[in-house]
Short mmCIF file of C-alpha atoms and ligand atoms in Angstrom, two decimals:
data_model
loop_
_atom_site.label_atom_id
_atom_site.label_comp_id
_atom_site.label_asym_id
_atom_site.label_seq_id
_atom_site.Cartn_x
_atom_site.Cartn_y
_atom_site.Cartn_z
CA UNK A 1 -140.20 -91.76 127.47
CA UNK A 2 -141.43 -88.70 128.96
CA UNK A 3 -145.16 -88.52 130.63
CA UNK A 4 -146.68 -86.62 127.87
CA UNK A 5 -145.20 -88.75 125.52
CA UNK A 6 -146.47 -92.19 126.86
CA UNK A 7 -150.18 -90.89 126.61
CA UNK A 8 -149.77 -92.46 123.17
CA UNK A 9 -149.86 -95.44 124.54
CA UNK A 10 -152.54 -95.15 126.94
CA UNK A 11 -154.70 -93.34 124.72
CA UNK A 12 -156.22 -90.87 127.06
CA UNK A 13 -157.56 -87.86 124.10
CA UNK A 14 -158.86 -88.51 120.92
CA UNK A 15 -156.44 -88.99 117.93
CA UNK A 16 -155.87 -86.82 115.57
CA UNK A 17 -153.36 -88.08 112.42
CA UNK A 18 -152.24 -85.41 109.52
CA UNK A 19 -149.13 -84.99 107.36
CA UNK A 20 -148.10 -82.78 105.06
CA UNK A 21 -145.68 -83.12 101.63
CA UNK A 22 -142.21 -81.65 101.90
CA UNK A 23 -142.53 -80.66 97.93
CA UNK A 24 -141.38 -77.38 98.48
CA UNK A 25 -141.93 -73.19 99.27
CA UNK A 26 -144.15 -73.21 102.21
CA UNK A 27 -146.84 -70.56 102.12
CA UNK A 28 -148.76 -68.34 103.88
CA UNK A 29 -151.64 -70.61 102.18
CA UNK A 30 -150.37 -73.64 103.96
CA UNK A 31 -149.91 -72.19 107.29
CA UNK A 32 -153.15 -70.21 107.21
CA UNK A 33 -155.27 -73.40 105.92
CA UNK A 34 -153.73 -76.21 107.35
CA UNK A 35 -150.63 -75.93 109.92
CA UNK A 36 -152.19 -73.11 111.63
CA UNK A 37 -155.12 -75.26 112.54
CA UNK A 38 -153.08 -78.21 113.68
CA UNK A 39 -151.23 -75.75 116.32
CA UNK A 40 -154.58 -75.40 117.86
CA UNK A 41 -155.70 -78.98 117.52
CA UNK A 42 -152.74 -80.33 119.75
CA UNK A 43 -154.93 -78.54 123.10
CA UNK A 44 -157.90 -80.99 121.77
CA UNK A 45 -155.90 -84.05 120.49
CA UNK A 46 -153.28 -86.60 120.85
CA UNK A 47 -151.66 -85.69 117.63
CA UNK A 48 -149.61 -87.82 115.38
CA UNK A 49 -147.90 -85.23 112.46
CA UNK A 50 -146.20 -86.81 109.58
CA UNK A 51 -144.56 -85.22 106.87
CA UNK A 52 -145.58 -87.66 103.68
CA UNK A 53 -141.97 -87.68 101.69
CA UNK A 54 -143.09 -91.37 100.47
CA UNK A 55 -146.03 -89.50 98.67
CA UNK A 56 -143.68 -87.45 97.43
CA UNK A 57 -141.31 -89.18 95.25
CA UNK A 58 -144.56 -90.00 92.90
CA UNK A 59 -142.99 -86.88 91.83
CA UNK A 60 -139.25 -86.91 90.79
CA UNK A 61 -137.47 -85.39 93.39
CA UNK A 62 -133.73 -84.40 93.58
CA UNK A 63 -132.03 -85.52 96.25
CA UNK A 64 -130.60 -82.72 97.60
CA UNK A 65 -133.38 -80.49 96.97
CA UNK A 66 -135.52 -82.75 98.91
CA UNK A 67 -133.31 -83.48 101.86
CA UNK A 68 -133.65 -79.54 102.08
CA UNK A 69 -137.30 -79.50 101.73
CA UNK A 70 -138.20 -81.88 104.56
CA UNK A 71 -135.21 -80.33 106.98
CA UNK A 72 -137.04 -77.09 106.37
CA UNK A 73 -140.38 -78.41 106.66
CA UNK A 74 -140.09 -79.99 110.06
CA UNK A 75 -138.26 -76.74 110.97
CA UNK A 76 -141.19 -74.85 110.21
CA UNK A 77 -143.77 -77.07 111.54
CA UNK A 78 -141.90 -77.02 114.94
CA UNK A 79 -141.28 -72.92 114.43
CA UNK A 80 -145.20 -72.45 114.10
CA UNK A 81 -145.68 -74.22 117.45
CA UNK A 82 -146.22 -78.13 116.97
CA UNK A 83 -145.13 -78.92 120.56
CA UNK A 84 -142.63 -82.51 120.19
CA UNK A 85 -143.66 -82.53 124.18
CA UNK A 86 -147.60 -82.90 122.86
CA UNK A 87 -147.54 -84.75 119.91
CA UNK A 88 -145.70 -86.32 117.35
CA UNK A 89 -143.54 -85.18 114.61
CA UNK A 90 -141.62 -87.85 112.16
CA UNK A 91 -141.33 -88.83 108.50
CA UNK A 92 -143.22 -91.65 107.16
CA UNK A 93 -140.29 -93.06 105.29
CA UNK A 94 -138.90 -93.26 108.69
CA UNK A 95 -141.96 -95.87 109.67
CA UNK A 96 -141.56 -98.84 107.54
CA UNK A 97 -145.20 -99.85 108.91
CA UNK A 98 -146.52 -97.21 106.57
CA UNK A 99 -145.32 -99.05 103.25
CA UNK A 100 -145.97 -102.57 104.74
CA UNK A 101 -149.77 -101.57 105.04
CA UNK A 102 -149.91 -99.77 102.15
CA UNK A 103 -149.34 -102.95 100.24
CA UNK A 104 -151.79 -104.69 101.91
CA UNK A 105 -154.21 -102.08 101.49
CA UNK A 106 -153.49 -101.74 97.79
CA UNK A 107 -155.19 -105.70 97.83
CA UNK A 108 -158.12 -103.85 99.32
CA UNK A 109 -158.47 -101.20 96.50
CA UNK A 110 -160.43 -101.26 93.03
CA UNK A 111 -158.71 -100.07 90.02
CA UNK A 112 -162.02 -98.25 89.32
CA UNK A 113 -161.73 -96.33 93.19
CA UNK A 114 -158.66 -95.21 92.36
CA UNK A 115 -159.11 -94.31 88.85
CA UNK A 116 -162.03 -91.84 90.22
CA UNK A 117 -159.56 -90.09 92.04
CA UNK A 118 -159.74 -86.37 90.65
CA UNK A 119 -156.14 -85.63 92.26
CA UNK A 120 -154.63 -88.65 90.26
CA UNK A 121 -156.50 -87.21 87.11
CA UNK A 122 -155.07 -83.69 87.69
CA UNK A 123 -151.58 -84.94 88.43
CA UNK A 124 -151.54 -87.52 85.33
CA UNK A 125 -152.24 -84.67 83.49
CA UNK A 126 -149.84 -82.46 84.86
CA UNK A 127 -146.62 -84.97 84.79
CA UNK A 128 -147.81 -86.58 81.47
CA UNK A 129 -144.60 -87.86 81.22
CA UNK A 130 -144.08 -89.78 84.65
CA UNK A 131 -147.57 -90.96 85.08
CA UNK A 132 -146.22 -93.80 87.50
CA UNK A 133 -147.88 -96.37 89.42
CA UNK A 134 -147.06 -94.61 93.09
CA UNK A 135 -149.33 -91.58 91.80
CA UNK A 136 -152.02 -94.41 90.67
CA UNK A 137 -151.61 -95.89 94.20
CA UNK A 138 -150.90 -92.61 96.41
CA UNK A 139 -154.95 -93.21 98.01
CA UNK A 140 -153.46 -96.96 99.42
CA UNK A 141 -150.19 -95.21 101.20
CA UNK A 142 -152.46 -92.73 102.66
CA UNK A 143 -154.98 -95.07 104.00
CA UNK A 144 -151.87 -96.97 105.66
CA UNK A 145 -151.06 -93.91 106.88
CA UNK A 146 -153.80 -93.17 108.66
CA UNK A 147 -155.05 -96.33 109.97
CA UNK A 148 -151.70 -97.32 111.35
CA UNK A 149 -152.77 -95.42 114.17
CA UNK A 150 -156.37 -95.35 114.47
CA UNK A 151 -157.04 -91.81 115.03
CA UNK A 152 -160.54 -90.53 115.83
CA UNK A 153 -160.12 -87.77 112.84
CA UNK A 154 -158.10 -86.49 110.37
CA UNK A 155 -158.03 -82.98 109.41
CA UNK A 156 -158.17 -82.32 105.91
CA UNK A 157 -158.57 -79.43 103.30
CA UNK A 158 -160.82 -79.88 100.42
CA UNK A 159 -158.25 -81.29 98.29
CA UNK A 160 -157.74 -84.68 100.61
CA UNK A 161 -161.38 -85.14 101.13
CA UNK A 162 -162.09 -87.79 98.49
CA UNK A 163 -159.07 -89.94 99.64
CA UNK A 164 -160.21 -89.56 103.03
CA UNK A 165 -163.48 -90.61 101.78
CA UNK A 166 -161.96 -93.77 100.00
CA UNK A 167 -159.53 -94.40 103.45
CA UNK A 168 -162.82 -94.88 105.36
CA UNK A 169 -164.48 -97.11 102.72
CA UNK A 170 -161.07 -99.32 102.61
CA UNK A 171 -161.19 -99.33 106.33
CA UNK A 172 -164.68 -100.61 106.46
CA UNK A 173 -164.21 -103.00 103.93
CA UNK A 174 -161.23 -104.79 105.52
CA UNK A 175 -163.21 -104.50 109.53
CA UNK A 176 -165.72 -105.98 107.57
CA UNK A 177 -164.34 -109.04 105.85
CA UNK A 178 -162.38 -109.63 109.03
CA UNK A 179 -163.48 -108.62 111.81
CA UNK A 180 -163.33 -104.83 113.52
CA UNK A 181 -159.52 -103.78 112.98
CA UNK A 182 -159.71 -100.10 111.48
CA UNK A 183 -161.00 -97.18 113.82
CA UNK A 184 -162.58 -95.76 110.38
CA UNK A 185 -162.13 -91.94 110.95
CA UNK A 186 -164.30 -89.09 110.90
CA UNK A 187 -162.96 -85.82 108.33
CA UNK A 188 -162.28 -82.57 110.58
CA UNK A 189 -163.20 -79.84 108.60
CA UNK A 190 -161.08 -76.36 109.22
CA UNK A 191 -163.08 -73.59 109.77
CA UNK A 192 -164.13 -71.63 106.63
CA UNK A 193 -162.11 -68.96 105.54
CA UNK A 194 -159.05 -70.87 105.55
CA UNK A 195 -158.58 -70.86 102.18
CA UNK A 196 -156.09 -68.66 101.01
CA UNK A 197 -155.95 -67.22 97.19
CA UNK A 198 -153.30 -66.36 95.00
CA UNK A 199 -152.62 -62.85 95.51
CA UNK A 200 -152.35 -62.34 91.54
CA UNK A 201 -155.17 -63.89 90.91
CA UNK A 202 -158.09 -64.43 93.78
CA UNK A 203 -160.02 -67.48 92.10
CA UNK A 204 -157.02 -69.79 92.53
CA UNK A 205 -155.97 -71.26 95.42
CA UNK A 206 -152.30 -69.69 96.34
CA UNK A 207 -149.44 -72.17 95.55
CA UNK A 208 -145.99 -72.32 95.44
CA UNK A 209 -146.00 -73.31 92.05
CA UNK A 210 -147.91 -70.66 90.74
CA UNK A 211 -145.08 -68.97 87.99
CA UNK A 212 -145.80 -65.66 89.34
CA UNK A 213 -143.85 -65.07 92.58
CA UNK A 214 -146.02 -62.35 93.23
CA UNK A 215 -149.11 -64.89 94.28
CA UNK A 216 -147.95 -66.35 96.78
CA UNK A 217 -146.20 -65.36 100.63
CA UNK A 218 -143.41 -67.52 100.68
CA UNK A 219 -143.19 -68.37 104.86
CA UNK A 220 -139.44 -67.35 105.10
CA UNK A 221 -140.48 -63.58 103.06
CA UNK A 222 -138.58 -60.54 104.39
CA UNK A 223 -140.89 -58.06 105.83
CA UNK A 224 -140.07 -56.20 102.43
CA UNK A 225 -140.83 -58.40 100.10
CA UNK A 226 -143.90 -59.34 102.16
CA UNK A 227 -145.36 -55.71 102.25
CA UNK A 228 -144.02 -55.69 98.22
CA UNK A 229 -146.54 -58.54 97.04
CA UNK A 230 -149.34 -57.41 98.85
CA UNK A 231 -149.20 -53.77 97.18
CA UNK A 232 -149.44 -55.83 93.81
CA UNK A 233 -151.91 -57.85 95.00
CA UNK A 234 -154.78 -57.97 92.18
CA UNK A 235 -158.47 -56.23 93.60
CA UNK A 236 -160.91 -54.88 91.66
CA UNK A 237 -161.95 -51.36 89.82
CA UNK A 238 -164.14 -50.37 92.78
CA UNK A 239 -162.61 -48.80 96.18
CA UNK A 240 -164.34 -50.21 98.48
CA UNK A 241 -163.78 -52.29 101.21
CA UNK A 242 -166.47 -55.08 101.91
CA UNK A 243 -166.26 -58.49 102.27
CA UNK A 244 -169.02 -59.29 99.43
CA UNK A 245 -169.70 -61.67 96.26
CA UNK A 246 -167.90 -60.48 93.20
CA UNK A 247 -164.83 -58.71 95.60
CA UNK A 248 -162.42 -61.86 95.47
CA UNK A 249 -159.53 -60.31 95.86
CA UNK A 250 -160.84 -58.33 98.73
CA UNK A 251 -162.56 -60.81 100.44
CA UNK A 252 -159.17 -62.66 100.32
CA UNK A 253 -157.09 -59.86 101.53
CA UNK A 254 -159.97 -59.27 104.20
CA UNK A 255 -159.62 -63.12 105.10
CA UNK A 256 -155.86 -62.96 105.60
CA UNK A 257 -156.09 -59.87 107.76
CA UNK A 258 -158.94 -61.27 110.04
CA UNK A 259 -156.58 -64.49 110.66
CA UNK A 260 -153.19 -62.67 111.50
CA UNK A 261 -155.24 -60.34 113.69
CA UNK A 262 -157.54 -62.49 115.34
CA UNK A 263 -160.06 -59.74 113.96
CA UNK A 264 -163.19 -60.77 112.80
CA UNK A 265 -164.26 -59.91 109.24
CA UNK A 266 -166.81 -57.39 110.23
CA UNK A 267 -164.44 -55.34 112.16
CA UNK A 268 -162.02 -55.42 109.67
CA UNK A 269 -164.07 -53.99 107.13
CA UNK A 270 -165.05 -51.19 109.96
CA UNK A 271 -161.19 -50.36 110.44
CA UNK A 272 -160.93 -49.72 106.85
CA UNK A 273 -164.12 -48.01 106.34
CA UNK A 274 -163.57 -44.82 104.26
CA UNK A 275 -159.70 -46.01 103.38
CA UNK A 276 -158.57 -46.52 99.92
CA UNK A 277 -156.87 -50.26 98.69
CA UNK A 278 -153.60 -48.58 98.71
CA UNK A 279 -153.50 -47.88 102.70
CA UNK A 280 -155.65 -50.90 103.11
CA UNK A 281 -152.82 -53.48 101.33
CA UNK A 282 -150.35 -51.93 103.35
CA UNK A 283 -152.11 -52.80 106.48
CA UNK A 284 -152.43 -56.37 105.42
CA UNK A 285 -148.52 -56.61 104.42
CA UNK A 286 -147.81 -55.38 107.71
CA UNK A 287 -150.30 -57.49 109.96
CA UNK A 288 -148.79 -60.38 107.91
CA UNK A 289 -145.40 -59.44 108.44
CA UNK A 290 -145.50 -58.44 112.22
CA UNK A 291 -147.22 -62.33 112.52
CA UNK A 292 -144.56 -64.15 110.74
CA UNK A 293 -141.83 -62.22 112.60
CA UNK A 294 -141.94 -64.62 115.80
CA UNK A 295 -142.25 -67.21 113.54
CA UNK A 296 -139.54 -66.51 111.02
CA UNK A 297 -137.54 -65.97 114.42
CA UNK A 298 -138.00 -69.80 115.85
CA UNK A 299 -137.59 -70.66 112.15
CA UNK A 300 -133.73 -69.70 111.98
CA UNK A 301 -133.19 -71.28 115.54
CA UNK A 302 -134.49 -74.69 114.53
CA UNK A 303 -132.50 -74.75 111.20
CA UNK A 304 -129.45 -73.33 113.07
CA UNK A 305 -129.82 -76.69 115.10
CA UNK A 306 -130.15 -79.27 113.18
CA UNK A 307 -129.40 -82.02 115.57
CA UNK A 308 -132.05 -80.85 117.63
CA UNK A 309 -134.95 -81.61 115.00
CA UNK A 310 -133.00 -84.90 113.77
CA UNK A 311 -133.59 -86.17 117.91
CA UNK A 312 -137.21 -85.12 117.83
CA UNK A 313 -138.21 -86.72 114.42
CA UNK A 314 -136.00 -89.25 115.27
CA UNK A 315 -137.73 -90.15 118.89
CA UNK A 316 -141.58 -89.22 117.33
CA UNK A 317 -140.67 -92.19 114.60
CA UNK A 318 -139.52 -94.43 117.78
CA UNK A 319 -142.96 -93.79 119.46
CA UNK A 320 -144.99 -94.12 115.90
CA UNK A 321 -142.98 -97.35 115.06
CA UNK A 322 -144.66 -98.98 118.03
CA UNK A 323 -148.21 -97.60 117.49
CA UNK A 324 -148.15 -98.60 113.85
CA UNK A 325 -146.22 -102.08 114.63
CA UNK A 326 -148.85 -102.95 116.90
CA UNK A 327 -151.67 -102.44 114.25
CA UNK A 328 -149.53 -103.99 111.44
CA UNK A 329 -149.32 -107.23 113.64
CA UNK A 330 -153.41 -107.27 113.85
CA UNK A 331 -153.65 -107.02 110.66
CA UNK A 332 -151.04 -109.59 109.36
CA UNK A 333 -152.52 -112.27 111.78
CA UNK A 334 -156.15 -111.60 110.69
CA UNK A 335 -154.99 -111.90 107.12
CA UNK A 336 -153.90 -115.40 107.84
CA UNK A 337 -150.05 -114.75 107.38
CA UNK A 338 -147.78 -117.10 109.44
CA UNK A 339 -146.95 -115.63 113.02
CA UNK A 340 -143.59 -115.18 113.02
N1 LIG B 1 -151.87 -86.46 100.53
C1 LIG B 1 -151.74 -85.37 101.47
C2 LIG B 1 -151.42 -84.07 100.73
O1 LIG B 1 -150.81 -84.09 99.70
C3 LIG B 1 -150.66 -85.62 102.47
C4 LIG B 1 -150.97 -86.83 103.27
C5 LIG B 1 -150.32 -88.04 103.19
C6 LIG B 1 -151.96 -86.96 104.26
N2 LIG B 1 -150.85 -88.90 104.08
C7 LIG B 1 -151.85 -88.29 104.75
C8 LIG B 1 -152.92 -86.09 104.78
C9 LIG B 1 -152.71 -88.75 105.73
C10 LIG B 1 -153.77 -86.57 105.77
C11 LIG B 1 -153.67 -87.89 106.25
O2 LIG B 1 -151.77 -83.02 101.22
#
């Protein structure tokens, strides 16, 4: 185990854990409101990255369409500068630990928590026909995965926030009829402005789902297509550029350009003063473009070698296995289960 690699152990940094579903496309809006920000959080943190594919069977999956998903995933996490010499990088399903407490934690749960869940309400509604009892328990798996390894915070979007929420109060509640166990962890809000839209249509967030290809920047875009979907991207019947109530599209667009460029807001809007949206899309589709470059570049290398990501999710589970082993013990013996 290399130096940087047993600080795990020692616990030097605060802990930061995340992970991320390998369901599919990954967009701009992913890297710009979440991966982006762990990059930066590895100079802070002793980060643990996981990509979640147990959450993601609570939506069938086919096989081979999800082996490609997570390959490209971790490919792309790596490609946009998660350092495997800084932190970790592995796949829950990799970590038995993560189901083991899950179960337990699922003992620790109400019906009624989990029923007030609003993603398990939007995603019931949305697979009607596959409303299984994974998506019902998806808060408990998440909990496990987080506690397993007692990080200080866990950055989340808005979405996560209520099962982060409902991780501390399971946390809590077990420390509680126990005795302390669970480091119960703090959210850590991204800064705001992170939320990217749809391009098609600025009061939705932009997903990969969305059924016009147009909304969303697909990470692995030619430069082309890139620049393409931004010149369709919807504005508004004025023509001009301010970052203001009422402008979503060009507050978004305005957003996305600040981020790529490092530019704030306020100088954006003064680079553009007196342009028209035409000349101003461009510029966006460009920045954008001339970003993702580098990382499109890394991108092809990792998925070129293969072997190379399979040894560091491989040795990142190793490391995990231990952290999470050593919690799963704690817990097991405070639970009153046998020692083996
Ligand atoms: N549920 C999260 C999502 O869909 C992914 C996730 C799984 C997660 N386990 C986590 C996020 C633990 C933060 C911490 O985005």
């Amino acid at each position: 185990m290399s130096k940087e690699r047993s600080c795990f152990m020692e616990n030097t940094k605060k802990r930061s854990f995340s992970a991320i579903q390998p369901s599919g496309t990954i967009t701009l809006g992913n890297y710009l409101g979440a991966i982006r920000n762990w990059v930066t959080l590895q100079n802070e943190f002793e980060c643990i990255f996981a990509i979640a594919d147990l959450h993601t069977i609570t939506v069938r999956q086919d096989p081979s369409v999800f082996r490609k998903n997570s390959i490209q995933l971790l490919s792309m996490l790596l490609a946009t500068g998660i350092d495997p010499e800084k932190s970790l990088l592995f796949c829950q399903s990799h970590v038995h630990q993560h189901a083991e407490l899950a179960w337990v934690l699922n003992c620790f749960t109400q019906m009624g928590e989990l029923s007030r869940m609003t993603q398990f309400k939007d995603k019931s509604a949305k697979h009607a026909n596959n409303v299984n009892a994974g998506l019902f328990t998806y808060p408990a798996l998440m909990a496990a995965d987080i506690l397993l390894y007692k990080p200080d915070v866990v950055p989340v979007g808005e979405d996560q926030k209520q099962h982060l929420e409902l991780t501390r109060d399971i946390a809590s509640r077990f420390n509680n009829a126990y005795s302390e166990t669970f480091v119960v962890p703090e959210p850590y809000i991204v800064k705001a402005g992170s939320k990217i839209m749809s391009l098609q249509n600025p009061n939705a967030k932009m997903s990969k789902s969305d059924e016009n290809v147009n909304g969303f920047i697909a990470m692995t875009d030619t430069e082309d297509v890139i620049i393409r979907k931004f010149k369709k991207a919807i504005t508004d019947s004025d023509s001009v550029i301010e970052y203001r109530e009422g402008k979503d599209g060009i507050n978004n667009l305005l957003s996305i350009y600040s981020v790529v460029t490092g530019k704030t807001i306020e100088e954006s809007v003064k680079e553009f003063d007196g342009k028209g949206y035409g000349d101003f899309k461009l510029a966006v589709g460009e920045a954008v473009a001339s970003h993702l470059k580098p990382i499109q570049q890394r991108y092809e290398y990792f998925i070129k070698n293969k072997d190379y990501v399979t040894e560091i999710y491989s040795k990142s589970a190793e490391i995990a296995g231990k952290i999470a082993e050593s919690t799963l013990r704690k817990v097991y013996k405070k639970i009153g289960f046998l020692q083996k």
